[in-house]
mmCIF file of C-alpha atoms in Angstrom:
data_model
loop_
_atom_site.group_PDB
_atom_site.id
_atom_site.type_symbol
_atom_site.label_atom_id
_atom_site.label_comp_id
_atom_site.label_asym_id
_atom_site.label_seq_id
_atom_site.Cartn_x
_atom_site.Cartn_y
_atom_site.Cartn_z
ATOM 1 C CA UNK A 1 1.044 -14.982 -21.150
ATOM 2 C CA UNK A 2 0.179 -14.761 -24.587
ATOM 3 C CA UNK A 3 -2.101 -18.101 -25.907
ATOM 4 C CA UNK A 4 -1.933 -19.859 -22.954
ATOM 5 C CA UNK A 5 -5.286 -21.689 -21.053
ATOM 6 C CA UNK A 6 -7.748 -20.198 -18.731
ATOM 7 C CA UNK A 7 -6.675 -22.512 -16.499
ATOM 8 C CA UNK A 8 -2.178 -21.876 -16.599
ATOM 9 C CA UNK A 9 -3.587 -18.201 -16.344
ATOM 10 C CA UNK A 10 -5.583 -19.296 -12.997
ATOM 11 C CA UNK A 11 -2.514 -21.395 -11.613
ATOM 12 C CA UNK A 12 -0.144 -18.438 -12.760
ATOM 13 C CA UNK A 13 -2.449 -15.976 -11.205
ATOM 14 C CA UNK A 14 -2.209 -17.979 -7.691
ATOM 15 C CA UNK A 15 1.194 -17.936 -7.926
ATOM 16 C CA UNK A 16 1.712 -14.613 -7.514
ATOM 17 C CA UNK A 17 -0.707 -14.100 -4.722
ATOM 18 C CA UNK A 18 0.759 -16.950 -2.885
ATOM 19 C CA UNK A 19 4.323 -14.643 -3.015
ATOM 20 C CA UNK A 20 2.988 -11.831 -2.468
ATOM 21 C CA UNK A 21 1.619 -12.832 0.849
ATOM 22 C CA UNK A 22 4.880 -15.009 1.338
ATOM 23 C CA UNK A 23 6.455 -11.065 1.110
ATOM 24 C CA UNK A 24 4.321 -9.141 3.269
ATOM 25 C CA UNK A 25 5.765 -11.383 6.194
ATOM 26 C CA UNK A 26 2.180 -13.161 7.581
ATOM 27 C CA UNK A 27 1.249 -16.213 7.584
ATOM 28 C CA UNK A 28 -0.691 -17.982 5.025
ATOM 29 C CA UNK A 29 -3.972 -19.502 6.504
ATOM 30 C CA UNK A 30 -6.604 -19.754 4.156
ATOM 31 C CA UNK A 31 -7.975 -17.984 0.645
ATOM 32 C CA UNK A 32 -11.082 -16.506 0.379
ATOM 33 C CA UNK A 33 -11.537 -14.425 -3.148
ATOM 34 C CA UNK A 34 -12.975 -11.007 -2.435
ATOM 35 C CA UNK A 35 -13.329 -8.965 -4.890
ATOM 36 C CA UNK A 36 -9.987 -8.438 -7.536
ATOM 37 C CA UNK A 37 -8.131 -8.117 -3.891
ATOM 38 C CA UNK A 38 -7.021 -12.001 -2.428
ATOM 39 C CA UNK A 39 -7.744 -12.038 1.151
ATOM 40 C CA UNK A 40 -6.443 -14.716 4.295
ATOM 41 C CA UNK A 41 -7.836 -14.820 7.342
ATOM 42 C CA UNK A 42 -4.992 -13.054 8.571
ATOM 43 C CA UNK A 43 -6.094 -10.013 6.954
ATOM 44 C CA UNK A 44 -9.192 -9.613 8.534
ATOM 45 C CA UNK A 45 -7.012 -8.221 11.776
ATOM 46 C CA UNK A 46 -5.988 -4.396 13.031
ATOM 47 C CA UNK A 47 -2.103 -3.914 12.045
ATOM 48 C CA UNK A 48 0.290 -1.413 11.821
ATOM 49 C CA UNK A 49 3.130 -1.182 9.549
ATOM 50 C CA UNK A 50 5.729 1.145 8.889
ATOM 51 C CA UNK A 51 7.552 1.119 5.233
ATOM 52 C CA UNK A 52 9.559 3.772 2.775
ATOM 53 C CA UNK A 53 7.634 4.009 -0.284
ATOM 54 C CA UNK A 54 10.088 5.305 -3.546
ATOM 55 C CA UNK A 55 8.270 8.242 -4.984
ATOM 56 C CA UNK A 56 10.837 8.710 -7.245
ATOM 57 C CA UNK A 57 11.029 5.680 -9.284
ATOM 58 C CA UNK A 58 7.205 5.961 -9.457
ATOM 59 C CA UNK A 59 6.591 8.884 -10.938
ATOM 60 C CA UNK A 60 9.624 8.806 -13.685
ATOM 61 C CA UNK A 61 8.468 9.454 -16.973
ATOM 62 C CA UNK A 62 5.237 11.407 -15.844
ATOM 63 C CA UNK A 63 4.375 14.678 -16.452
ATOM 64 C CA UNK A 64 5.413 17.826 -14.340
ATOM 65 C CA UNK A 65 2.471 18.906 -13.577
ATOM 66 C CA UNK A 66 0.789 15.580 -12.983
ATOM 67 C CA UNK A 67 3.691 14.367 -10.217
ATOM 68 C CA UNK A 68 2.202 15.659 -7.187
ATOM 69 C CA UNK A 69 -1.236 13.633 -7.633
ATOM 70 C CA UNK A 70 0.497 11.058 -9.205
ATOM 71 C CA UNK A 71 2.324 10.299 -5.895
ATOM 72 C CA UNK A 72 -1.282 10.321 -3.952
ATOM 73 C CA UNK A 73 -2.400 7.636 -6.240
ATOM 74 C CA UNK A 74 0.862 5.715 -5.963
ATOM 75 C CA UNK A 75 0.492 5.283 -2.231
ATOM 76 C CA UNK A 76 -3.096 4.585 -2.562
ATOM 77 C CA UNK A 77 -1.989 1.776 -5.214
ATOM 78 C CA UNK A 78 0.526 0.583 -2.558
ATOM 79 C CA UNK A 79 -1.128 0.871 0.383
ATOM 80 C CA UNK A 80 -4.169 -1.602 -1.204
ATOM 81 C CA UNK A 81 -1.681 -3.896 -2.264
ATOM 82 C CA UNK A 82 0.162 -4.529 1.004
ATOM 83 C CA UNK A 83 -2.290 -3.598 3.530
ATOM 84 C CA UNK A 84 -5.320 -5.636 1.110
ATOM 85 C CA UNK A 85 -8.031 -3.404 1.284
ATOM 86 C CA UNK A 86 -9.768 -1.244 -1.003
ATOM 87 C CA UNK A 87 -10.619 2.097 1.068
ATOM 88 C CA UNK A 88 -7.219 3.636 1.633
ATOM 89 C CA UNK A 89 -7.264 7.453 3.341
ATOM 90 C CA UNK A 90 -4.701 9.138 3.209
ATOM 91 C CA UNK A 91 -3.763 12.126 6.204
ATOM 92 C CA UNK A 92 -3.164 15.441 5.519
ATOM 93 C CA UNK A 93 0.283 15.678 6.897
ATOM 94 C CA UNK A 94 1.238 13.503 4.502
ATOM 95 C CA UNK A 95 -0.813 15.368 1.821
ATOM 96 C CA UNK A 96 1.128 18.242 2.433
ATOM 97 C CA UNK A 97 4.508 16.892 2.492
ATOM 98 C CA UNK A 98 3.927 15.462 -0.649
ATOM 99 C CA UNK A 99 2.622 18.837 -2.314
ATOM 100 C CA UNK A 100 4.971 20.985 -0.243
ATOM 101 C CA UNK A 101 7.522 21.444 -2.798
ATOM 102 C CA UNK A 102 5.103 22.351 -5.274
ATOM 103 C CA UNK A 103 3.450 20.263 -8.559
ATOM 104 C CA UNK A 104 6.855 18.868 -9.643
ATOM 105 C CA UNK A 105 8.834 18.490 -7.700
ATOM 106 C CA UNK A 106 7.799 16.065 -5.106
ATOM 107 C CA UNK A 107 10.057 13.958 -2.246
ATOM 108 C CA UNK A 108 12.054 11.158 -3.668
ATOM 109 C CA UNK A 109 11.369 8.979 -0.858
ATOM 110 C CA UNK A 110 8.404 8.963 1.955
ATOM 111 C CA UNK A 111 8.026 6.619 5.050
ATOM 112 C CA UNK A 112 4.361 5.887 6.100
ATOM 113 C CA UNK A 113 2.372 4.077 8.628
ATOM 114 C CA UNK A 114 -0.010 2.399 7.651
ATOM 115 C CA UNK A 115 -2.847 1.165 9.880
ATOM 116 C CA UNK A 116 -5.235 -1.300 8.978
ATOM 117 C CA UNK A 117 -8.651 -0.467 10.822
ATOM 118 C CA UNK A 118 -11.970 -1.593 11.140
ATOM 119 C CA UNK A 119 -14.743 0.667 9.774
ATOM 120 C CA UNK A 120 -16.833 2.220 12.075
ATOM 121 C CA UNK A 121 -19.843 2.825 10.031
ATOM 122 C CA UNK A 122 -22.343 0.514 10.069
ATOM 123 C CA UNK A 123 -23.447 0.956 6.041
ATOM 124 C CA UNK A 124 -19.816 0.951 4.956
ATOM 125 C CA UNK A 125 -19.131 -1.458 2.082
ATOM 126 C CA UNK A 126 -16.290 -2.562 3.430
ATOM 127 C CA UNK A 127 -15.641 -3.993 6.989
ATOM 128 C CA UNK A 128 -11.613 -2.456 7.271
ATOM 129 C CA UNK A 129 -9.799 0.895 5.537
ATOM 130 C CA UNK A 130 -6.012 1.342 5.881
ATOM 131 C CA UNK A 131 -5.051 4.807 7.157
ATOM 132 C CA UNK A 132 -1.662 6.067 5.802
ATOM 133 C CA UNK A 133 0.108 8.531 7.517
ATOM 134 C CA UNK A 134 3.509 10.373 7.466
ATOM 135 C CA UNK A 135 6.784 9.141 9.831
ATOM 136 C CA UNK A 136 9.632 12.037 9.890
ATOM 137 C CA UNK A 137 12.832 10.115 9.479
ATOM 138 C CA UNK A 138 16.526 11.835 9.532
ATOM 139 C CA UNK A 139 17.434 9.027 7.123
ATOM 140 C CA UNK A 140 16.263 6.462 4.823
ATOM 141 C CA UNK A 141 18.785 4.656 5.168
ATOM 142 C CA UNK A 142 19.115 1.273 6.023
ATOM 143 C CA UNK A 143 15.150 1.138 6.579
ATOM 144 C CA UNK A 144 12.696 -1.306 6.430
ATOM 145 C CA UNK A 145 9.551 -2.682 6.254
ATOM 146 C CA UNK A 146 8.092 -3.226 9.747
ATOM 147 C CA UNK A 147 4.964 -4.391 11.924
ATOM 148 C CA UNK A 148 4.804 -1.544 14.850
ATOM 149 C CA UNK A 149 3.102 -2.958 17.925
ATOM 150 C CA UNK A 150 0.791 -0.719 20.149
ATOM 151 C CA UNK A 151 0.937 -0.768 23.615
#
């Protein structure tokens, strides 16, 4: 929004947070402003939740031999954005799925569970990290995003 107010940029700005929680399917609660990353109460809670993340579409237009890490980052990127925290790990299954067809030519699609848990370490900056691991799927599709309960 070229020339407009701090203050249509602010209102503009919770706008879009206020969908994007709308999207990831909780309720909203309450804002508290942590960081660049807006945070409910709701995401201060262990969850688990499985979703296909389109590899493809995210590394068009990159270079070959930058695909492979460029995926890694992408799932980091969308990992912090639905699971809404900053320290994302990622497992090494799903490392080497993504790298197992070599540099360029990675998988066009990848499902992943991702776990929101709290951090164990006492002198850890922050209080939850979202572990992102690989589900093997026959099929993509017809899939979607969903909250995995553990008994």
């Amino acid at each position: 929004h070229g020339g407009s107010s701090n203050f249509a940029q602010a209102i503009w700005l919770r706008f879009k947070s206020l969908v994007a929680w709308y999207h990831t399917g909780l309720p909203v609660v309450s804002f508290a402003r942590v960081g660049s990353i807006e945070m409910g109460k709701e995401s201060k809670r262990e969850i688990v939740r499985d979703t296909t993340i389109h590899l493809h579409k995210l590394v068009h237009h990159s270079q070959f031999k930058k695909r492979a890490p460029r995926c890694i980052r992408e799932i980091r990127k969308r990992a912090q954005k639905i699971m809404f925290t900053k320290d994302v790990r990622i497992d090494t299954k799903l490392n080497k799925f993504i790298w197992s067809t070599g540099v360029r030519n990675t998988p066009r699609r990848v499902r992943v569970r991702m776990s929101r848990k709290k951090n164990e370490d006492e002198d850890a900056k922050e209080k939850m990290y979202t572990l992102v691991q690989q589900v093997a799927v026959e099929s993509f599709k017809g899939l979607q995003t969903e909250n995995v309960r553990e008994d």
